Amino acid sequence: TSSVAAYELFVRARTAPGKTNEDRLRARIDLLNRAVAIDPQFAEAYSDIANAYYFLGAYGDRSALARGVEAGNNALKIDPELASGFRGLALNLNEMGRLREALPAYLKAVTLNPSYGAGLVDFAHGLMTAGRYDEALKYALRARQLNPNARGGGYHLGVALVQLDDDARSERFLTAAAARSPSDSRLQLLLAFL
């Protein structure tokens, strides 16, 4: 955007205040909507709106997901090469159970930006949901290599490993990941699963 006012709202949205996660997400959406009202061509703001609606949907407001799809599509109408726009669209489609539409959008996001860690992790999750564990492992591993300390990255890689029935390899990885991220209880759950 070339609008300073729109960009300031966009930046403020990243740390929107609120007592609960839902309150923070709604405040974030409000700030981002104000940004796109100032600059209707602000594709990245639409992408962030899509992501915020996805999280609202995941917290239980299922009506937010359709608005997330709309925001993702708005971002892509403005910038058809915006990786985060494809990710935002895919997240909402996936949460709506429209995995067949979500997977190509995830793939487009990581094709446009092969170093997009969040996109790689989310694509791996979508592939796991589709039962495509070998492919999921490839993308989860790439995300882990890009950012070995990312929160949640070890979990997604561990889930893919566990599904491949190589318990010794899974246990070695999960033990090391749990040592690096002792507060990630999901890694402990995966270890217990073995």
XYZ file of C-alpha atoms in Angstrom, residues 82-192:
111
model
C 0.429 -13.442 -3.168
C 1.493 -16.599 -1.343
C -0.155 -15.520 1.919
C -3.413 -14.968 0.039
C -3.395 -18.579 -1.158
C -2.560 -19.776 2.363
C -5.408 -17.741 3.893
C -7.815 -19.115 1.324
C -6.576 -22.684 1.859
C -6.819 -22.494 5.657
C -10.478 -21.509 5.506
C -11.354 -24.044 2.812
C -9.601 -26.800 4.768
C -11.425 -25.903 7.988
C -14.718 -25.957 6.051
C -13.971 -29.534 4.973
C -13.261 -28.520 1.379
C -9.873 -30.225 1.287
C -10.032 -30.924 -2.452
C -10.031 -27.133 -3.041
C -7.646 -26.333 -0.197
C -4.731 -28.545 -1.269
C -4.097 -26.778 -4.620
C -4.228 -23.411 -2.833
C -1.683 -24.596 -0.258
C 0.522 -25.903 -3.052
C 0.303 -22.597 -4.911
C 1.343 -20.731 -1.740
C 4.497 -22.812 -1.259
C 5.272 -22.805 -4.975
C 5.163 -19.013 -5.043
C 7.276 -18.821 -1.882
C 9.266 -22.025 -1.252
C 10.623 -20.560 2.012
C 7.173 -19.821 3.451
C 7.414 -21.738 6.722
C 3.805 -21.256 7.834
C 2.591 -22.250 4.375
C 4.749 -25.397 4.409
C 3.504 -26.450 7.849
C -0.124 -25.824 6.905
C 0.260 -27.679 3.597
C 1.778 -30.620 5.486
C -1.204 -30.584 7.840
C -3.622 -30.571 4.884
C -1.759 -33.462 3.264
C -1.946 -35.430 6.527
C -5.678 -34.785 6.655
C -5.868 -36.260 3.135
C -3.882 -39.309 4.263
C -0.898 -38.386 2.093
C 1.704 -38.887 4.832
C 4.814 -39.296 2.670
C 4.162 -35.951 0.974
C 3.252 -34.350 4.305
C 6.568 -35.468 5.753
C 8.445 -33.820 2.869
C 6.806 -30.418 3.446
C 6.956 -30.622 7.251
C 10.646 -31.495 7.028
C 11.319 -28.561 4.701
C 9.547 -26.211 7.143
C 11.593 -27.630 10.020
C 14.835 -27.160 8.073
C 13.969 -23.525 7.344
C 13.194 -22.747 10.976
C 14.204 -25.496 13.399
C 12.973 -23.506 16.404
C 9.505 -22.662 15.075
C 6.759 -23.439 17.549
C 4.656 -26.332 16.310
C 7.004 -27.338 13.494
C 8.297 -30.357 15.397
C 4.779 -31.470 16.162
C 3.670 -31.466 12.527
C 6.792 -33.315 11.443
C 6.277 -35.787 14.291
C 2.661 -36.452 13.294
C 3.775 -37.265 9.749
C 6.538 -39.559 11.025
C 4.226 -41.429 13.398
C 1.818 -42.155 10.546
C 4.588 -43.826 8.519
C 5.012 -46.602 11.124
C 8.765 -46.154 11.614
C 8.615 -46.098 15.405
C 12.369 -46.023 16.015
C 12.864 -43.038 13.708
C 9.788 -41.305 15.136
C 10.961 -41.808 18.705
C 14.450 -40.434 17.964
C 13.017 -37.345 16.288
C 10.316 -36.725 18.898
C 12.718 -37.169 21.815
C 15.103 -34.598 20.308
C 12.239 -32.229 19.424
C 10.797 -32.496 22.950
C 14.221 -31.672 24.403
C 14.358 -28.527 22.206
C 10.767 -27.538 22.975
C 9.966 -28.837 26.476
C 6.825 -26.679 26.770
C 5.213 -28.224 23.656
C 2.971 -30.819 25.317
C 1.831 -32.081 21.917
C 5.277 -33.616 21.379
C 4.913 -35.495 24.673
C 1.533 -36.793 23.504
C 3.068 -38.088 20.292
C 5.823 -39.828 22.265
C 3.182 -41.435 24.465
